[in-house]
Coordinates of C-alpha atoms and ligand atoms in Angstrom, one line a residue:
X99 CA 116.5 99.7 104.6
X100 CA 114.6 96.6 106.2
X101 CA 110.8 96.5 105.2
X102 CA 109.9 94.1 108.1
X103 CA 108.1 97.1 110.0
X104 CA 105.8 97.4 107.3
X105 CA 104.6 94.0 107.4
X106 CA 101.1 93.0 108.5
X107 CA 101.8 89.1 108.5
X108 CA 99.8 87.1 111.1
X109 CA 97.8 90.1 111.8
X110 CA 93.7 89.5 111.8
X111 CA 92.1 92.4 109.6
X112 CA 88.5 92.9 109.0
X113 CA 88.0 94.9 105.8
X114 CA 84.3 96.2 105.4
X115 CA 83.0 96.6 101.9
X116 CA 85.7 94.3 100.4
X117 CA 83.5 92.7 97.7
X118 CA 84.8 94.9 95.2
X119 CA 87.1 98.2 94.7
X120 CA 89.4 99.4 97.2
X121 CA 88.3 97.1 100.0
X122 CA 88.7 94.0 97.9
X123 CA 92.3 95.3 96.8
X124 CA 93.0 95.7 100.6
X125 CA 92.2 92.4 101.4
X126 CA 93.9 90.7 98.7
X127 CA 97.2 92.5 99.3
X128 CA 97.1 92.1 103.1
X129 CA 96.6 88.4 102.7
X130 CA 99.3 88.3 100.4
X131 CA 101.4 89.7 102.8
X132 CA 100.6 87.0 105.3
X133 CA 97.6 88.5 107.0
X134 CA 94.3 86.7 108.2
X135 CA 91.5 88.7 106.4
X136 CA 87.9 88.9 106.9
X137 CA 86.2 89.9 103.7
X138 CA 82.8 91.2 104.1
X139 CA 80.0 93.3 102.6
X140 CA 76.3 92.5 102.3
X141 CA 76.3 90.2 99.3
X142 CA 77.3 86.9 100.6
X143 CA 78.1 85.2 97.2
X144 CA 80.4 87.9 96.1
X145 CA 82.5 87.9 99.5
X146 CA 82.7 84.3 99.2
X147 CA 84.0 84.5 95.5
X148 CA 86.7 87.0 96.9
X149 CA 87.7 84.9 99.7
X150 CA 88.1 81.7 97.4
X151 CA 90.2 83.9 95.1
X152 CA 92.3 85.0 97.9
X153 CA 92.7 81.4 99.0
X154 CA 93.8 80.4 95.6
X155 CA 96.4 83.4 95.3
X156 CA 98.3 82.9 98.3
X157 CA 98.8 80.4 101.3
X158 CA 100.6 83.0 103.5
X159 CA 97.2 84.4 105.0
X160 CA 94.0 83.1 105.2
X161 CA 90.4 84.6 104.0
X162 CA 86.9 83.9 105.6
X163 CA 83.8 85.5 103.9
X164 CA 81.3 87.1 106.2
X165 CA 78.1 88.6 105.3
X166 CA 77.5 91.9 106.9
X167 CA 75.4 95.2 106.4
X168 CA 77.6 97.9 108.2
X169 CA 74.3 99.6 109.0
X170 CA 72.8 96.6 110.9
X171 CA 74.4 96.4 114.6
X172 CA 73.3 92.8 115.1
X173 CA 75.2 92.0 111.9
X174 CA 78.4 94.0 112.9
X175 CA 78.2 92.2 116.4
X176 CA 78.1 88.8 114.5
X177 CA 81.0 89.7 112.1
X178 CA 83.2 90.3 115.1
X179 CA 82.1 87.4 116.6
X180 CA 82.6 85.3 113.6
X181 CA 86.1 86.8 113.4
X182 CA 87.1 86.1 116.8
X183 CA 85.9 82.5 116.5
X184 CA 87.9 81.9 113.2
X185 CA 91.0 83.7 114.2
X186 CA 91.3 84.4 118.0
X187 CA 91.1 88.3 117.9
X188 CA 90.9 91.4 115.6
X189 CA 94.0 93.2 115.2
X190 CA 93.0 95.7 112.5
X191 CA 89.7 97.3 111.2
X192 CA 89.5 98.9 108.1
X193 CA 86.2 100.8 107.9
X194 CA 86.2 100.9 104.1
X195 CA 82.2 100.2 103.5
X196 CA 81.1 103.4 101.5
X197 CA 78.6 104.3 99.1
X198 CA 76.9 107.6 97.4
X199 CA 75.0 109.1 94.5
X200 CA 75.2 112.5 93.1
X201 CA 72.3 114.9 93.6
X202 CA 71.5 118.7 94.1
X203 CA 71.0 119.3 97.8
X204 CA 67.3 120.3 97.0
X205 CA 66.7 116.8 95.2
X206 CA 68.1 114.7 98.2
X207 CA 65.2 113.0 100.2
X208 CA 65.4 112.3 103.8
X209 CA 65.5 108.6 103.0
X210 CA 68.6 109.4 100.6
X211 CA 70.2 111.4 103.1
X212 CA 69.9 109.1 105.9
X213 CA 70.9 106.1 103.9
X214 CA 74.4 107.9 103.0
X215 CA 75.1 108.8 106.3
X216 CA 74.0 105.7 107.6
X217 CA 76.7 103.7 105.6
X218 CA 79.7 105.9 105.6
X219 CA 79.3 107.3 109.2
X220 CA 77.0 105.2 111.2
X221 CA 78.6 102.2 109.8
X222 CA 82.2 103.3 111.0
X223 CA 80.6 103.8 114.6
X224 CA 79.1 100.4 114.7
X225 CA 81.9 98.4 113.4
X226 CA 84.5 100.5 115.6
X227 CA 82.5 100.5 118.8
X228 CA 81.7 96.7 118.2
X229 CA 85.8 96.0 118.0
X230 CA 87.0 98.0 120.6
X231 CA 86.5 95.5 123.6
X232 CA 88.2 92.9 121.7
X233 CA 91.1 95.2 120.8
X234 CA 91.4 96.2 124.6
X235 CA 91.3 92.7 125.5
X236 CA 94.3 92.1 122.8
X237 CA 96.3 95.0 124.4
X238 CA 95.7 97.0 121.4
X239 CA 95.1 97.5 117.7
X240 CA 94.6 99.6 114.9
X241 CA 91.6 101.1 113.2
X242 CA 91.5 102.8 109.5
X243 CA 88.7 104.8 108.6
X244 CA 88.1 105.3 104.9
X245 CA 86.8 109.2 104.4
X246 CA 87.2 111.2 101.0
X247 CA 88.6 114.4 99.8
X248 CA 85.0 115.3 99.6
X249 CA 84.9 115.2 103.6
X250 CA 87.9 117.6 103.7
X251 CA 86.6 120.4 101.2
X252 CA 83.2 119.4 99.9
X253 CA 82.3 118.1 96.5
X254 CA 79.7 118.9 93.9
X255 CA 76.3 117.5 94.5
X256 CA 77.4 115.6 97.3
X257 CA 76.0 117.2 100.3
X258 CA 75.2 114.0 102.2
X259 CA 78.3 112.1 101.3
X260 CA 80.8 115.1 102.3
X261 CA 78.9 115.8 105.4
X262 CA 79.3 112.1 106.5
X263 CA 82.9 111.8 105.3
X264 CA 83.4 114.7 107.5
X265 CA 82.1 113.1 110.2
X266 CA 84.5 110.1 109.8
X267 CA 87.6 112.7 109.9
X268 CA 86.6 114.1 113.3
X269 CA 85.5 110.6 114.7
X270 CA 89.1 109.6 114.0
X271 CA 90.8 112.4 115.6
X272 CA 88.7 112.3 118.7
X273 CA 88.3 108.7 119.2
X274 CA 92.4 108.3 118.8
X275 CA 92.7 110.6 121.5
X276 CA 90.1 108.4 123.6
X277 CA 91.7 105.3 122.9
X278 CA 95.3 106.3 122.7
X279 CA 95.8 104.9 126.4
X280 CA 94.4 101.4 125.0
X281 CA 96.9 101.4 122.4
X282 CA 94.4 101.4 119.8
X283 CA 95.7 103.6 117.1
X284 CA 93.0 105.5 114.7
X285 CA 93.8 107.1 111.5
X286 CA 92.0 107.8 108.5
X287 CA 92.9 107.8 104.7
X288 CA 90.9 110.4 102.6
X289 CA 91.3 109.5 98.7
X290 CA 90.7 111.6 95.7
X291 CA 89.4 109.6 92.9
X292 CA 90.2 106.3 92.5
X293 CA 89.3 104.0 89.7
X294 CA 87.2 101.3 91.3
X295 CA 83.5 99.7 90.0
X296 CA 81.8 102.4 92.4
X297 CA 83.4 105.3 90.4
X298 CA 83.1 103.7 87.4
X299 CA 79.3 103.3 87.6
X300 CA 79.1 107.0 88.7
X301 CA 81.5 108.6 86.4
X302 CA 82.5 106.0 83.6
X303 CA 86.2 105.6 84.4
X304 CA 87.8 102.4 84.5
X305 CA 91.1 101.1 86.1
X306 CA 92.7 100.7 82.6
X307 CA 92.2 104.3 82.1
X308 CA 94.9 105.1 84.6
X309 CA 98.2 106.0 83.0
X310 CA 100.8 106.0 85.5
X311 CA 103.5 106.7 82.5
X312 CA 102.1 110.0 82.2
X313 CA 102.6 113.1 84.8
X314 CA 99.0 113.6 85.4
X315 CA 97.7 111.8 88.6
X316 CA 94.0 112.9 88.9
X317 CA 92.9 109.2 89.0
X318 CA 94.7 106.4 91.5
X319 CA 94.4 103.0 91.8
X320 CA 93.2 100.8 94.5
X321 CA 96.5 99.4 94.7
X322 CA 97.9 103.2 95.6
X323 CA 95.1 103.1 98.4
X324 CA 96.0 99.7 99.7
X325 CA 99.8 100.6 100.0
X326 CA 98.8 103.3 102.4
X327 CA 96.2 101.3 104.3
X328 CA 99.1 98.7 104.8
X329 CA 101.5 101.5 106.0
X330 CA 99.0 102.7 108.5
X331 CA 98.0 99.3 109.7
X332 CA 101.7 98.3 110.2
X333 CA 104.2 99.0 113.0
X334 CA 106.0 101.5 110.6
X335 CA 103.2 104.1 111.3
X336 CA 103.4 104.0 115.1
X337 CA 103.9 107.4 115.4
X338 CA 100.6 108.3 113.5
X339 CA 97.6 108.8 115.6
X340 CA 94.5 110.5 114.7
X341 CA 95.5 111.6 111.4
X342 CA 93.9 111.7 108.1
X343 CA 96.3 111.1 105.5
X344 CA 95.2 112.5 101.9
X345 CA 96.1 110.4 98.9
X346 CA 94.9 112.5 95.8
X347 CA 97.5 112.6 93.4
X348 CA 97.8 116.5 92.8
X349 CA 99.5 119.0 95.3
X350 CA 97.3 120.9 97.6
X351 CA 97.0 124.4 96.7
X352 CA 94.6 127.1 97.1
X353 CA 94.9 129.2 93.8
X354 CA 95.5 127.9 90.3
X355 CA 95.4 129.4 86.8
X356 CA 92.8 127.1 85.9
X357 CA 89.2 128.6 85.1
Ligands
LIG473 P1 82.8 100.7 95.6 O1 81.6 101.5 95.3 O2 83.5 100.2 94.4 O3 82.8 99.5 96.8 C1 82.1 99.8 97.8 C2 82.0 98.5 98.9 O4 81.4 98.9 100.1 C3 81.6 97.4 98.2 O5 82.2 96.2 98.5 C4 80.1 97.4 98.9 O6 79.5 96.2 98.8 C5 80.2 97.8 100.0 N1 78.9 98.5 100.8 C6 78.2 99.5 100.2 N2 77.3 99.5 101.2 C7 77.6 98.7 102.2 C8 76.7 98.4 103.6 N3 75.8 99.0 104.1 N4 77.5 97.4 104.5 C9 78.7 96.8 103.9 N5 79.4 97.0 102.9 C10 78.8 98.0 101.8 O7 83.6 101.6 96.2 P2 85.3 101.9 96.3 O8 85.9 100.9 96.3 O9 85.3 103.0 95.1 O10 85.3 102.9 97.7 C11 85.8 102.3 99.0 C12 85.7 103.5 100.0 O11 86.3 104.5 99.4 C13 84.4 104.3 100.4 O12 84.1 104.2 101.6 C14 84.5 105.3 99.5 O13 83.5 106.3 99.8 C15 85.9 105.7 99.7 N6 86.5 106.6 98.6 C16 86.3 106.4 97.2 C17 86.7 107.0 96.4 C18 86.9 106.6 95.0 O14 87.1 107.5 93.9 N7 86.8 105.4 94.6 C19 87.1 108.6 96.6 C20 87.3 108.7 97.9 C21 86.8 107.9 98.9 P3 78.2 95.4 98.6 O15 77.4 96.2 97.5 O16 78.6 93.7 98.2 O17 77.7 95.3 100.0

């Protein structure tokens, strides 16, 4: 079997929220495959460190660091501008930046609710709308949104996050329909639990705790999500449009004997 169709070499890829976790792994993996990546988050020093790390690791793809808060439209526009200036266009946008906190619905302040919806849903809106004209001018592109299984079935003490991530899923299918004629494919990933610094701080689970020799697959690794992102970014997924691909390690089943 040829693997060429899975390649992202020479693509220009923006990965939002790539200072750590899934985003950082996607940026490193895509660059290792020959992509030019834009490493971006709210923390300039962190993204500069990651971009330098990528430059040390690979000579195939290039990496630049750009500070950008996805909730701020001016910063998002500047991110897209900086990308075009550095690499000429944007081929792939990965809307990975996300955040949450756990709280009962009654405890969530309006500010807390807005913050979570703003980062997860509004940030995806800003970045996607900002790259649209560049991708159209380029004759097409790929947008990959990152939702969550929380956005499909809900998650305890996460009404704000679940609602925002559910919005990301229907944004994906609706926009995929709208932008299909521009050859911009929009798809989405819905991960289950993935061992990242974000999850470590909320749940105390470390990536070293993930045992792939065991049959239990309740916790995924950032690499497993990056592999899926690479598939969705590559020509190998050309027949997938408007889909949300669930990666959660355990089968979807409605009823179990567990209580
Ligand atoms: P982490 O919490 O480990 O990292 C989140 C990243 O998002 C950081 O790079 C952070 O950068 C960035 N970020 C947060 N807020 C903003 C903002 N306003 N603007 C720009 N960047 C921002 O997350 P994960 O790697 O765990 O998750 C990545 C994505 O996957 C998220 O969308 C998350 O919701 C989703 N997901 C994760 C799951 C998991 O179990 N890990 C499960 C399901 C979905 P900085 O702080 O430097 O700005």
